[in-house]
PDB file of C-alpha atoms in Angstrom:
ATOM      1  CA  MET V   1     -32.187 117.002-121.517  1.00 65.00           C
ATOM      2  CA  LEU V   2     -33.342 114.848-124.424  1.00 74.00           C
ATOM      3  CA  GLN V   3     -30.379 115.996-126.507  1.00 78.00           C
ATOM      4  CA  ASN V   4     -27.901 114.963-123.804  1.00 84.00           C
ATOM      5  CA  LEU V   5     -29.763 111.677-123.398  1.00 86.00           C
ATOM      6  CA  PHE V   6     -29.519 111.015-127.131  1.00 89.00           C
ATOM      7  CA  LEU V   7     -25.817 111.926-127.212  1.00 90.00           C
ATOM      8  CA  THR V   8     -24.952 109.703-124.243  1.00 90.00           C
ATOM      9  CA  SER V   9     -26.993 106.814-125.643  1.00 92.00           C
ATOM     10  CA  LEU V  10     -25.269 107.175-129.006  1.00 94.00           C
ATOM     11  CA  GLU V  11     -21.832 107.087-127.352  1.00 93.00           C
ATOM     12  CA  GLN V  12     -22.723 104.033-125.283  1.00 94.00           C
ATOM     13  CA  GLY V  13     -24.469 102.361-128.205  1.00 95.00           C
ATOM     14  CA  LEU V  14     -21.354 102.638-130.346  1.00 95.00           C
ATOM     15  CA  VAL V  15     -18.856 101.479-127.721  1.00 95.00           C
ATOM     16  CA  TYR V  16     -21.072  98.574-126.629  1.00 96.00           C
ATOM     17  CA  GLY V  17     -21.870  97.994-130.293  1.00 96.00           C
ATOM     18  CA  ILE V  18     -18.331  96.655-130.757  1.00 96.00           C
ATOM     19  CA  MET V  19     -19.198  93.996-128.184  1.00 97.00           C
ATOM     20  CA  ALA V  20     -22.493  93.342-129.998  1.00 96.00           C
ATOM     21  CA  ILE V  21     -20.629  92.734-133.265  1.00 97.00           C
ATOM     22  CA  GLY V  22     -18.551  90.155-131.390  1.00 96.00           C
ATOM     23  CA  VAL V  23     -21.759  88.474-130.193  1.00 96.00           C
ATOM     24  CA  TYR V  24     -23.076  88.608-133.767  1.00 96.00           C
ATOM     25  CA  MET V  25     -19.981  86.700-134.912  1.00 95.00           C
ATOM     26  CA  THR V  26     -20.739  83.714-132.678  1.00 95.00           C
ATOM     27  CA  PHE V  27     -24.532  83.626-132.436  1.00 93.00           C
ATOM     28  CA  LYS V  28     -25.400  84.562-136.022  1.00 93.00           C
ATOM     29  CA  ILE V  29     -22.336  83.589-138.064  1.00 94.00           C
ATOM     30  CA  LEU V  30     -21.112  80.478-136.230  1.00 94.00           C
ATOM     31  CA  LYS V  31     -24.433  79.532-134.593  1.00 93.00           C
ATOM     32  CA  PHE V  32     -22.368  79.012-131.426  1.00 94.00           C
ATOM     33  CA  SER V  33     -23.945  79.776-128.028  1.00 90.00           C
ATOM     34  CA  ASP V  34     -20.888  81.428-126.481  1.00 94.00           C
ATOM     35  CA  LEU V  35     -21.255  82.587-122.881  1.00 94.00           C
ATOM     36  CA  THR V  36     -17.557  83.478-122.638  1.00 96.00           C
ATOM     37  CA  VAL V  37     -18.674  87.055-123.318  1.00 96.00           C
ATOM     38  CA  ASP V  38     -19.639  87.661-119.687  1.00 95.00           C
ATOM     39  CA  GLY V  39     -16.027  86.891-118.738  1.00 96.00           C
ATOM     40  CA  SER V  40     -14.065  88.312-121.683  1.00 97.00           C
ATOM     41  CA  PHE V  41     -15.741  91.734-121.388  1.00 97.00           C
ATOM     42  CA  PRO V  42     -14.411  92.409-117.865  1.00 97.00           C
ATOM     43  CA  LEU V  43     -11.179  90.642-118.867  1.00 97.00           C
ATOM     44  CA  GLY V  44     -10.503  93.413-121.388  1.00 97.00           C
ATOM     45  CA  ALA V  45     -11.344  96.033-118.776  1.00 97.00           C
ATOM     46  CA  SER V  46      -9.144  94.365-116.130  1.00 97.00           C
ATOM     47  CA  ILE V  47      -6.099  94.003-118.380  1.00 97.00           C
ATOM     48  CA  THR V  48      -6.308  97.609-119.573  1.00 97.00           C
ATOM     49  CA  ALA V  49      -6.825  98.992-116.063  1.00 97.00           C
ATOM     50  CA  ALA V  50      -3.965  96.943-114.616  1.00 97.00           C
ATOM     51  CA  LEU V  51      -1.563  98.021-117.370  1.00 97.00           C
ATOM     52  CA  ILE V  52      -2.532 101.705-117.200  1.00 97.00           C
ATOM     53  CA  VAL V  53      -2.197 101.808-113.414  1.00 96.00           C
ATOM     54  CA  SER V  54       1.202 100.106-113.766  1.00 95.00           C
ATOM     55  CA  GLY V  55       2.369 102.975-115.960  1.00 95.00           C
ATOM     56  CA  TYR V  56       1.916 101.502-119.438  1.00 96.00           C
ATOM     57  CA  ASN V  57       0.617 103.526-122.362  1.00 95.00           C
ATOM     58  CA  PRO V  58      -3.192 103.269-122.745  1.00 96.00           C
ATOM     59  CA  VAL V  59      -2.716 102.064-126.334  1.00 96.00           C
ATOM     60  CA  VAL V  60      -0.626  99.168-124.994  1.00 97.00           C
ATOM     61  CA  GLY V  61      -3.353  98.476-122.438  1.00 96.00           C
ATOM     62  CA  THR V  62      -6.003  98.417-125.162  1.00 97.00           C
ATOM     63  CA  PHE V  63      -4.010  96.009-127.342  1.00 97.00           C
ATOM     64  CA  GLY V  64      -3.352  93.877-124.263  1.00 97.00           C
ATOM     65  CA  ALA V  65      -7.113  93.601-123.797  1.00 97.00           C
ATOM     66  CA  ILE V  66      -7.533  92.428-127.393  1.00 97.00           C
ATOM     67  CA  LEU V  67      -4.896  89.721-126.909  1.00 98.00           C
ATOM     68  CA  GLY V  68      -6.488  88.632-123.628  1.00 97.00           C
ATOM     69  CA  GLY V  69      -9.887  88.327-125.287  1.00 97.00           C
ATOM     70  CA  ALA V  70      -8.359  86.331-128.147  1.00 98.00           C
ATOM     71  CA  LEU V  71      -6.823  83.902-125.634  1.00 98.00           C
ATOM     72  CA  ALA V  72     -10.176  83.503-123.840  1.00 97.00           C
ATOM     73  CA  GLY V  73     -11.873  82.733-127.160  1.00 97.00           C
ATOM     74  CA  TYR V  74      -9.168  80.218-128.014  1.00 98.00           C
ATOM     75  CA  VAL V  75      -9.671  78.402-124.692  1.00 97.00           C
ATOM     76  CA  THR V  76     -13.417  78.119-125.345  1.00 97.00           C
ATOM     77  CA  GLY V  77     -12.725  76.865-128.859  1.00 96.00           C
ATOM     78  CA  PHE V  78     -10.195  74.327-127.558  1.00 97.00           C
ATOM     79  CA  LEU V  79     -12.624  73.003-124.945  1.00 97.00           C
ATOM     80  CA  ASN V  80     -15.320  72.616-127.578  1.00 96.00           C
ATOM     81  CA  THR V  81     -13.354  71.240-130.529  1.00 95.00           C
ATOM     82  CA  LYS V  82     -10.566  69.270-128.829  1.00 95.00           C
ATOM     83  CA  ALA V  83     -12.027  68.309-125.454  1.00 95.00           C
ATOM     84  CA  GLY V  84     -15.454  67.553-126.920  1.00 94.00           C
ATOM     85  CA  ILE V  85     -17.350  69.773-124.459  1.00 96.00           C
ATOM     86  CA  SER V  86     -20.593  71.304-125.705  1.00 95.00           C
ATOM     87  CA  ASP V  87     -20.546  74.931-126.873  1.00 92.00           C
ATOM     88  CA  LEU V  88     -22.743  76.133-124.001  1.00 93.00           C
ATOM     89  CA  LEU V  89     -20.756  74.373-121.282  1.00 96.00           C
ATOM     90  CA  SER V  90     -17.338  75.297-122.710  1.00 96.00           C
ATOM     91  CA  GLY V  91     -18.340  78.963-122.647  1.00 96.00           C
ATOM     92  CA  ILE V  92     -19.638  78.676-119.097  1.00 96.00           C
ATOM     93  CA  LEU V  93     -16.397  77.023-117.927  1.00 97.00           C
ATOM     94  CA  THR V  94     -14.246  79.750-119.488  1.00 97.00           C
ATOM     95  CA  MET V  95     -16.509  82.504-118.173  1.00 96.00           C
ATOM     96  CA  THR V  96     -16.416  81.084-114.632  1.00 95.00           C
ATOM     97  CA  SER V  97     -12.630  80.766-114.729  1.00 97.00           C
ATOM     98  CA  LEU V  98     -12.211  84.316-115.995  1.00 96.00           C
ATOM     99  CA  TYR V  99     -13.863  85.800-112.909  1.00 95.00           C
ATOM    100  CA  SER V 100     -11.015  84.555-110.726  1.00 96.00           C
ATOM    101  CA  ILE V 101      -8.458  85.478-113.397  1.00 96.00           C
ATOM    102  CA  ASN V 102      -9.787  89.038-113.563  1.00 96.00           C
ATOM    103  CA  LEU V 103      -9.437  89.364-109.799  1.00 96.00           C
ATOM    104  CA  ARG V 104      -5.866  88.087-110.064  1.00 96.00           C
ATOM    105  CA  ILE V 105      -5.037  90.552-112.840  1.00 96.00           C
ATOM    106  CA  MET V 106      -6.283  93.596-110.925  1.00 96.00           C
ATOM    107  CA  GLY V 107      -5.387  92.301-107.475  1.00 94.00           C
ATOM    108  CA  ARG V 108      -8.729  93.597-106.192  1.00 94.00           C
ATOM    109  CA  PRO V 109     -12.383  93.662-107.307  1.00 94.00           C
ATOM    110  CA  ASN V 110     -12.284  97.242-108.607  1.00 94.00           C
ATOM    111  CA  THR V 111      -9.584  99.425-110.170  1.00 95.00           C
ATOM    112  CA  PRO V 112     -10.299 103.169-110.594  1.00 95.00           C
ATOM    113  CA  LEU V 113      -8.838 104.997-113.595  1.00 94.00           C
ATOM    114  CA  LEU V 114      -9.560 108.532-112.429  1.00 88.00           C
ATOM    115  CA  ASN V 115      -6.600 110.898-112.974  1.00 89.00           C
ATOM    116  CA  GLN V 116      -4.997 108.187-115.110  1.00 94.00           C
ATOM    117  CA  PRO V 117      -4.168 108.655-118.816  1.00 94.00           C
ATOM    118  CA  THR V 118      -6.617 106.938-121.129  1.00 95.00           C
ATOM    119  CA  ILE V 119      -6.944 106.532-124.853  1.00 94.00           C
ATOM    120  CA  TYR V 120      -9.581 109.284-124.731  1.00 92.00           C
ATOM    121  CA  SER V 121      -7.351 111.788-122.964  1.00 91.00           C
ATOM    122  CA  MET V 122      -4.723 111.084-125.612  1.00 92.00           C
ATOM    123  CA  ALA V 123      -7.288 111.656-128.373  1.00 88.00           C
ATOM    124  CA  GLU V 124      -8.511 114.833-126.670  1.00 88.00           C
ATOM    125  CA  SER V 125      -4.955 116.154-126.407  1.00 88.00           C
ATOM    126  CA  PHE V 126      -4.274 115.343-130.069  1.00 87.00           C
ATOM    127  CA  ILE V 127      -7.510 116.931-131.338  1.00 86.00           C
ATOM    128  CA  SER V 128      -7.006 120.075-129.232  1.00 84.00           C
ATOM    129  CA  ARG V 129      -3.622 120.553-130.903  1.00 88.00           C
ATOM    130  CA  VAL V 130      -4.724 119.742-134.442  1.00 87.00           C
ATOM    131  CA  TRP V 131      -8.235 121.240-134.309  1.00 86.00           C
ATOM    132  CA  PRO V 132      -8.565 123.673-131.366  1.00 85.00           C
ATOM    133  CA  ALA V 133     -12.089 124.732-132.406  1.00 84.00           C
ATOM    134  CA  PHE V 134     -13.497 121.202-132.187  1.00 85.00           C
ATOM    135  CA  PRO V 135     -16.226 121.020-129.461  1.00 84.00           C
ATOM    136  CA  ILE V 136     -14.915 119.136-126.433  1.00 80.00           C
ATOM    137  CA  LYS V 137     -18.267 117.450-125.685  1.00 80.00           C
ATOM    138  CA  PHE V 138     -18.249 115.729-129.088  1.00 88.00           C
ATOM    139  CA  ILE V 139     -14.769 114.203-128.754  1.00 87.00           C
ATOM    140  CA  TYR V 140     -16.056 110.951-127.247  1.00 89.00           C
ATOM    141  CA  LEU V 141     -18.754 110.673-129.902  1.00 91.00           C
ATOM    142  CA  ALA V 142     -16.296 111.316-132.745  1.00 90.00           C
ATOM    143  CA  PHE V 143     -13.886 108.746-131.307  1.00 91.00           C
ATOM    144  CA  PHE V 144     -16.579 106.084-130.942  1.00 93.00           C
ATOM    145  CA  ILE V 145     -17.971 106.692-134.432  1.00 94.00           C
ATOM    146  CA  ILE V 146     -14.533 106.283-135.987  1.00 92.00           C
ATOM    147  CA  PHE V 147     -13.653 103.261-133.850  1.00 92.00           C
ATOM    148  CA  ALA V 148     -16.998 101.462-134.322  1.00 95.00           C
ATOM    149  CA  LEU V 149     -17.033 102.045-138.087  1.00 95.00           C
ATOM    150  CA  LEU V 150     -13.405 100.885-138.315  1.00 96.00           C
ATOM    151  CA  VAL V 151     -14.263  97.643-136.492  1.00 96.00           C
ATOM    152  CA  LYS V 152     -17.342  97.205-138.700  1.00 96.00           C
ATOM    153  CA  PHE V 153     -15.267  97.732-141.855  1.00 96.00           C
ATOM    154  CA  ILE V 154     -12.642  95.199-140.723  1.00 96.00           C
ATOM    155  CA  ILE V 155     -15.263  92.559-139.863  1.00 96.00           C
ATOM    156  CA  ASP V 156     -17.225  93.190-143.079  1.00 95.00           C
ATOM    157  CA  THR V 157     -14.046  92.851-145.125  1.00 96.00           C
ATOM    158  CA  PHE V 158     -12.944  89.707-143.275  1.00 96.00           C
ATOM    159  CA  LEU V 159     -16.300  87.971-143.717  1.00 94.00           C
ATOM    160  CA  GLU V 160     -16.069  88.533-147.477  1.00 93.00           C
ATOM    161  CA  THR V 161     -12.693  86.751-147.663  1.00 93.00           C
ATOM    162  CA  GLN V 162     -12.222  83.016-148.249  1.00 92.00           C
ATOM    163  CA  MET V 163     -11.703  82.460-144.520  1.00 92.00           C
ATOM    164  CA  GLY V 164     -14.793  84.524-143.766  1.00 93.00           C
ATOM    165  CA  PHE V 165     -16.898  82.451-146.143  1.00 92.00           C
ATOM    166  CA  ALA V 166     -15.554  79.316-144.426  1.00 92.00           C
ATOM    167  CA  LEU V 167     -16.740  80.691-141.071  1.00 93.00           C
ATOM    168  CA  ARG V 168     -20.178  81.499-142.449  1.00 92.00           C
ATOM    169  CA  ALA V 169     -20.462  78.088-144.078  1.00 92.00           C
ATOM    170  CA  THR V 170     -19.362  76.419-140.828  1.00 93.00           C
ATOM    171  CA  GLY V 171     -22.314  78.019-139.082  1.00 92.00           C
ATOM    172  CA  ASP V 172     -24.814  77.346-141.884  1.00 90.00           C
ATOM    173  CA  ASN V 173     -23.862  73.826-142.968  1.00 90.00           C
ATOM    174  CA  PRO V 174     -20.798  72.321-141.252  1.00 90.00           C
ATOM    175  CA  GLN V 175     -21.158  68.909-142.922  1.00 89.00           C
ATOM    176  CA  MET V 176     -21.179  70.405-146.407  1.00 89.00           C
ATOM    177  CA  ILE V 177     -18.177  72.680-145.837  1.00 89.00           C
ATOM    178  CA  ARG V 178     -16.312  69.820-144.130  1.00 90.00           C
ATOM    179  CA  SER V 179     -16.772  67.737-147.262  1.00 88.00           C
ATOM    180  CA  GLN V 180     -15.073  70.563-149.192  1.00 86.00           C
ATOM    181  CA  GLY V 181     -11.912  70.078-147.136  1.00 87.00           C
ATOM    182  CA  VAL V 182     -12.414  72.944-144.663  1.00 87.00           C
ATOM    183  CA  ASN V 183     -11.283  72.348-141.095  1.00 93.00           C
ATOM    184  CA  THR V 184     -14.452  73.369-139.268  1.00 93.00           C
ATOM    185  CA  ASP V 185     -12.791  73.061-135.845  1.00 94.00           C
ATOM    186  CA  MET V 186     -10.186  75.624-136.849  1.00 95.00           C
ATOM    187  CA  ALA V 187     -12.822  77.883-138.399  1.00 94.00           C
ATOM    188  CA  LYS V 188     -14.891  77.711-135.230  1.00 95.00           C
ATOM    189  CA  THR V 189     -11.888  78.527-133.047  1.00 96.00           C
ATOM    190  CA  ILE V 190     -10.895  81.474-135.254  1.00 96.00           C
ATOM    191  CA  GLY V 191     -14.436  82.815-135.023  1.00 96.00           C
ATOM    192  CA  LEU V 192     -14.391  82.561-131.227  1.00 97.00           C
ATOM    193  CA  VAL V 193     -10.982  84.256-131.076  1.00 97.00           C
ATOM    194  CA  ILE V 194     -12.199  87.185-133.200  1.00 97.00           C
ATOM    195  CA  SER V 195     -15.493  87.450-131.324  1.00 97.00           C
ATOM    196  CA  ASN V 196     -13.949  87.577-127.858  1.00 97.00           C
ATOM    197  CA  SER V 197     -11.213  89.941-129.056  1.00 97.00           C
ATOM    198  CA  LEU V 198     -13.946  92.410-130.001  1.00 97.00           C
ATOM    199  CA  VAL V 199     -15.772  91.849-126.718  1.00 97.00           C
ATOM    200  CA  ALA V 200     -12.578  92.441-124.705  1.00 97.00           C
ATOM    201  CA  LEU V 201     -11.810  95.535-126.807  1.00 97.00           C
ATOM    202  CA  SER V 202     -15.255  96.874-125.958  1.00 97.00           C
ATOM    203  CA  GLY V 203     -14.627  96.131-122.271  1.00 97.00           C
ATOM    204  CA  SER V 204     -11.343  98.031-122.450  1.00 97.00           C
ATOM    205  CA  LEU V 205     -12.969 101.067-124.069  1.00 96.00           C
ATOM    206  CA  VAL V 206     -15.889 101.001-121.628  1.00 96.00           C
ATOM    207  CA  ALA V 207     -13.536 100.870-118.630  1.00 96.00           C
ATOM    208  CA  GLN V 208     -11.624 103.899-119.903  1.00 95.00           C
ATOM    209  CA  TYR V 209     -14.935 105.623-120.716  1.00 94.00           C
ATOM    210  CA  LEU V 210     -16.444 105.023-117.254  1.00 93.00           C
ATOM    211  CA  GLY V 211     -13.183 105.569-115.384  1.00 94.00           C
ATOM    212  CA  PHE V 212     -12.967 102.192-113.640  1.00 95.00           C
ATOM    213  CA  ALA V 213     -12.757  98.452-114.193  1.00 96.00           C
ATOM    214  CA  ASP V 214     -14.769  96.024-112.093  1.00 96.00           C
ATOM    215  CA  ALA V 215     -14.645  92.234-111.951  1.00 93.00           C
ATOM    216  CA  GLY V 216     -18.435  92.098-111.992  1.00 91.00           C
ATOM    217  CA  MET V 217     -19.046  94.514-114.845  1.00 93.00           C
ATOM    218  CA  GLY V 218     -19.582  91.657-117.311  1.00 90.00           C
ATOM    219  CA  VAL V 219     -22.742  90.330-115.656  1.00 87.00           C
ATOM    220  CA  GLY V 220     -25.530  90.422-118.224  1.00 84.00           C
ATOM    221  CA  THR V 221     -23.229  91.425-121.093  1.00 91.00           C
ATOM    222  CA  ILE V 222     -24.312  88.504-123.228  1.00 90.00           C
ATOM    223  CA  VAL V 223     -27.984  89.429-122.778  1.00 87.00           C
ATOM    224  CA  ALA V 224     -27.300  93.049-123.754  1.00 89.00           C
ATOM    225  CA  GLY V 225     -25.314  91.870-126.768  1.00 92.00           C
ATOM    226  CA  LEU V 226     -28.083  89.504-127.815  1.00 89.00           C
ATOM    227  CA  ALA V 227     -30.663  92.259-127.407  1.00 88.00           C
ATOM    228  CA  SER V 228     -28.641  94.524-129.716  1.00 92.00           C
ATOM    229  CA  VAL V 229     -28.190  91.760-132.299  1.00 92.00           C
ATOM    230  CA  ILE V 230     -31.841  90.698-132.251  1.00 88.00           C
ATOM    231  CA  ILE V 231     -33.190  94.262-132.398  1.00 88.00           C
ATOM    232  CA  GLY V 232     -30.816  95.149-135.222  1.00 90.00           C
ATOM    233  CA  THR V 233     -31.464  92.056-137.341  1.00 87.00           C
ATOM    234  CA  THR V 234     -35.227  92.340-136.750  1.00 83.00           C
ATOM    235  CA  LEU V 235     -35.314  95.941-137.968  1.00 84.00           C
ATOM    236  CA  PHE V 236     -32.709  95.680-140.746  1.00 87.00           C
ATOM    237  CA  GLY V 237     -33.210  92.046-141.729  1.00 79.00           C
ATOM    238  CA  GLU V 238     -30.510  89.436-142.254  1.00 77.00           C
ATOM    239  CA  GLY V 239     -29.312  90.360-145.724  1.00 79.00           C
ATOM    240  CA  SER V 240     -25.717  91.181-146.532  1.00 88.00           C
ATOM    241  CA  VAL V 241     -22.990  91.315-143.922  1.00 92.00           C
ATOM    242  CA  PHE V 242     -22.784  95.097-144.355  1.00 93.00           C
ATOM    243  CA  ILE V 243     -26.481  95.544-143.542  1.00 93.00           C
ATOM    244  CA  SER V 244     -26.366  93.042-140.664  1.00 93.00           C
ATOM    245  CA  THR V 245     -23.429  94.672-138.846  1.00 95.00           C
ATOM    246  CA  LEU V 246     -24.946  98.111-139.428  1.00 95.00           C
ATOM    247  CA  GLY V 247     -28.167  96.810-137.911  1.00 94.00           C
ATOM    248  CA  VAL V 248     -26.262  95.474-134.898  1.00 95.00           C
ATOM    249  CA  LEU V 249     -24.735  98.910-134.234  1.00 96.00           C
ATOM    250  CA  PHE V 250     -28.133 100.563-134.593  1.00 95.00           C
ATOM    251  CA  GLY V 251     -29.692  97.912-132.346  1.00 93.00           C
ATOM    252  CA  SER V 252     -27.071  98.630-129.700  1.00 94.00           C
ATOM    253  CA  PHE V 253     -27.894 102.349-129.816  1.00 94.00           C
ATOM    254  CA  LEU V 254     -31.648 101.681-129.708  1.00 91.00           C
ATOM    255  CA  TYR V 255     -31.223  99.352-126.749  1.00 90.00           C
ATOM    256  CA  ARG V 256     -29.141 101.889-124.790  1.00 91.00           C
ATOM    257  CA  PHE V 257     -31.503 104.720-125.704  1.00 90.00           C
ATOM    258  CA  SER V 258     -34.566 102.776-124.528  1.00 85.00           C
ATOM    259  CA  ILE V 259     -32.857 102.011-121.203  1.00 85.00           C
ATOM    260  CA  SER V 260     -31.884 105.672-120.765  1.00 84.00           C
ATOM    261  CA  LEU V 261     -35.457 106.766-121.487  1.00 82.00           C
ATOM    262  CA  VAL V 262     -36.902 104.326-118.973  1.00 79.00           C
ATOM    263  CA  LEU V 263     -34.472 105.417-116.258  1.00 77.00           C
ATOM    264  CA  SER V 264     -34.691 109.161-116.990  1.00 78.00           C
ATOM    265  CA  PHE V 265     -38.493 109.192-116.870  1.00 72.00           C
ATOM    266  CA  ARG V 266     -38.384 106.953-113.784  1.00 71.00           C
ATOM    267  CA  LEU V 267     -40.508 104.273-115.368  1.00 64.00           C
ATOM    268  CA  ALA V 268     -38.229 101.778-113.621  1.00 62.00           C
ATOM    269  CA  GLN V 269     -35.517 101.766-110.979  1.00 69.00           C
ATOM    270  CA  ALA V 270     -31.862 101.088-111.703  1.00 66.00           C
ATOM    271  CA  SER V 271     -32.246  97.755-109.911  1.00 71.00           C
ATOM    272  CA  ASP V 272     -34.826  96.740-112.542  1.00 74.00           C
ATOM    273  CA  LEU V 273     -32.313  97.130-115.372  1.00 73.00           C
ATOM    274  CA  LYS V 274     -31.639  93.403-115.844  1.00 72.00           C
ATOM    275  CA  LEU V 275     -35.373  92.656-115.798  1.00 77.00           C
ATOM    276  CA  PHE V 276     -35.974  95.335-118.429  1.00 75.00           C
ATOM    277  CA  THR V 277     -33.167  93.882-120.542  1.00 73.00           C
ATOM    278  CA  ALA V 278     -34.745  90.430-120.406  1.00 76.00           C
ATOM    279  CA  ILE V 279     -38.129  91.902-121.392  1.00 79.00           C
ATOM    280  CA  VAL V 280     -36.560  93.695-124.368  1.00 75.00           C
ATOM    281  CA  VAL V 281     -34.938  90.459-125.554  1.00 75.00           C
ATOM    282  CA  ILE V 282     -38.227  88.551-125.179  1.00 80.00           C
ATOM    283  CA  ILE V 283     -40.106  91.205-127.184  1.00 79.00           C
ATOM    284  CA  ALA V 284     -37.427  91.237-129.887  1.00 74.00           C
ATOM    285  CA  LEU V 285     -37.472  87.428-130.122  1.00 74.00           C
ATOM    286  CA  THR V 286     -41.252  87.101-130.276  1.00 80.00           C
ATOM    287  CA  ALA V 287     -41.922  90.117-132.534  1.00 73.00           C
ATOM    288  CA  PRO V 288     -41.186  88.269-135.831  1.00 70.00           C
ATOM    289  CA  GLN V 289     -43.470  85.354-134.860  1.00 75.00           C
ATOM    290  CA  ILE V 290     -46.266  87.710-133.798  1.00 77.00           C
ATOM    291  CA  ARG V 291     -45.903  89.724-137.010  1.00 71.00           C
ATOM    292  CA  GLN V 292     -45.971  86.531-139.090  1.00 75.00           C
ATOM    293  CA  SER V 293     -49.053  85.292-137.202  1.00 80.00           C
ATOM    294  CA  ILE V 294     -50.878  88.583-137.823  1.00 81.00           C
ATOM    295  CA  LYS V 295     -49.912  88.464-141.490  1.00 75.00           C
ATOM    296  CA  LEU V 296     -51.294  84.921-141.853  1.00 79.00           C
ATOM    297  CA  ARG V 297     -54.557  85.890-140.150  1.00 80.00           C
ATOM    298  CA  VAL V 298     -54.952  88.885-142.459  1.00 77.00           C
ATOM    299  CA  GLN V 299     -54.345  86.652-145.476  1.00 76.00           C
ATOM    300  CA  ARG V 300     -56.960  84.159-144.232  1.00 77.00           C
ATOM    301  CA  CYS V 301     -59.488  86.944-143.687  1.00 75.00           C
ATOM    302  CA  ASP V 302     -58.816  88.229-147.207  1.00 67.00           C
ATOM    303  CA  SER V 303     -59.237  84.737-148.666  1.00 68.00           C
ATOM    304  CA  TYR V 304     -62.540  84.278-146.787  1.00 64.00           C
ATOM    305  CA  GLY V 305     -63.721  87.640-148.045  1.00 60.00           C
ATOM    306  CA  ASP V 306     -62.913  86.728-151.650  1.00 57.00           C
ATOM    307  CA  SER V 307     -64.763  83.446-151.359  1.00 55.00           C
TER     308      SER V 307
END
C-alpha cells in the first residue's frame, strides 16, 4: 500500500510540480502576486479536452493549452503594466474572467476524456513497440520524470540568459535595472506569459492524467503551488536557480505525499483537503521564523552561560 501511495504521490508531485515552477516564476523571481493561476490551470485543461474531443491530436491539444496559458499571462501583464491595475487585482480580474471562458470553451462544466486518445496513451503505445518489456505501471512515472526535468532544464537555462537575468533583476530591484535601460514592463509581462504557460501545461497534463477536465478544478491551485514553492525553498534554500527549481519539484512531491498519507490513514476527510493545504502553507511560512527564534534563544543562553 505504501509503495503505491509513494508512486502515485511521485507522479502527482511531478505533474503538479510543473505548475509549481510556474508559481515560482512569479512569486519568487518577479515578486508578483499572480492569482491568474487559479484560472489558467483549468484553462489548459479545458482547451486540451475540447480539442481532443473534437478529434484533434492530443499533442495539438497540449500545445493549445500552452498558448492559452501564455495569452492569459499576457492579459494579466497588460492590465498591470499598461492599465495601471495592481498585480493582485489584475490577476483576480483575469482569473474571474477565465471561469466563464473555460465554460465557453468546453460548452459545459465538465468534459470527460475516457476512451479518448491522450498524450499518455500515445506514449504507452510508443513504448510498448520500442520496449515491450517496460513495466506498464511505470509508464506514467517515466513520462512525468522526463517531462518535469525537461521543463526544469528549459527554465533553468532561460533564467541564466540575459533575458532571464533581466527578469530576476526586475523582481529584486526594478529601479536599478530600469536605470540600466531594461524595459521592466516587458520583462514582467514575459515572466507572466512563461509562468501561466507552465501552469496551463500542467492543467493539460493533469486533465489527461485524471481523464476529465472541469471548470472548477483550478480552485486552490495557487495555494497548492505556493505550498510546494515554500516547502521546497525552505528545505533546499534559495541558492542557485538549479537548486531552487529542484526544491520546488521536491516540495510538490512532499506536499502531495503528505496529503495522500493524511487521507489514506483517515486522519482527515476529503472535504478537509483545502483546510489541510492552508495549514501546510502556514507551517511552511512560519517554520523559518520559529527556527530563527529558537536559534537566537540558544545563542542568548550560551552567552549567559559564558558570562
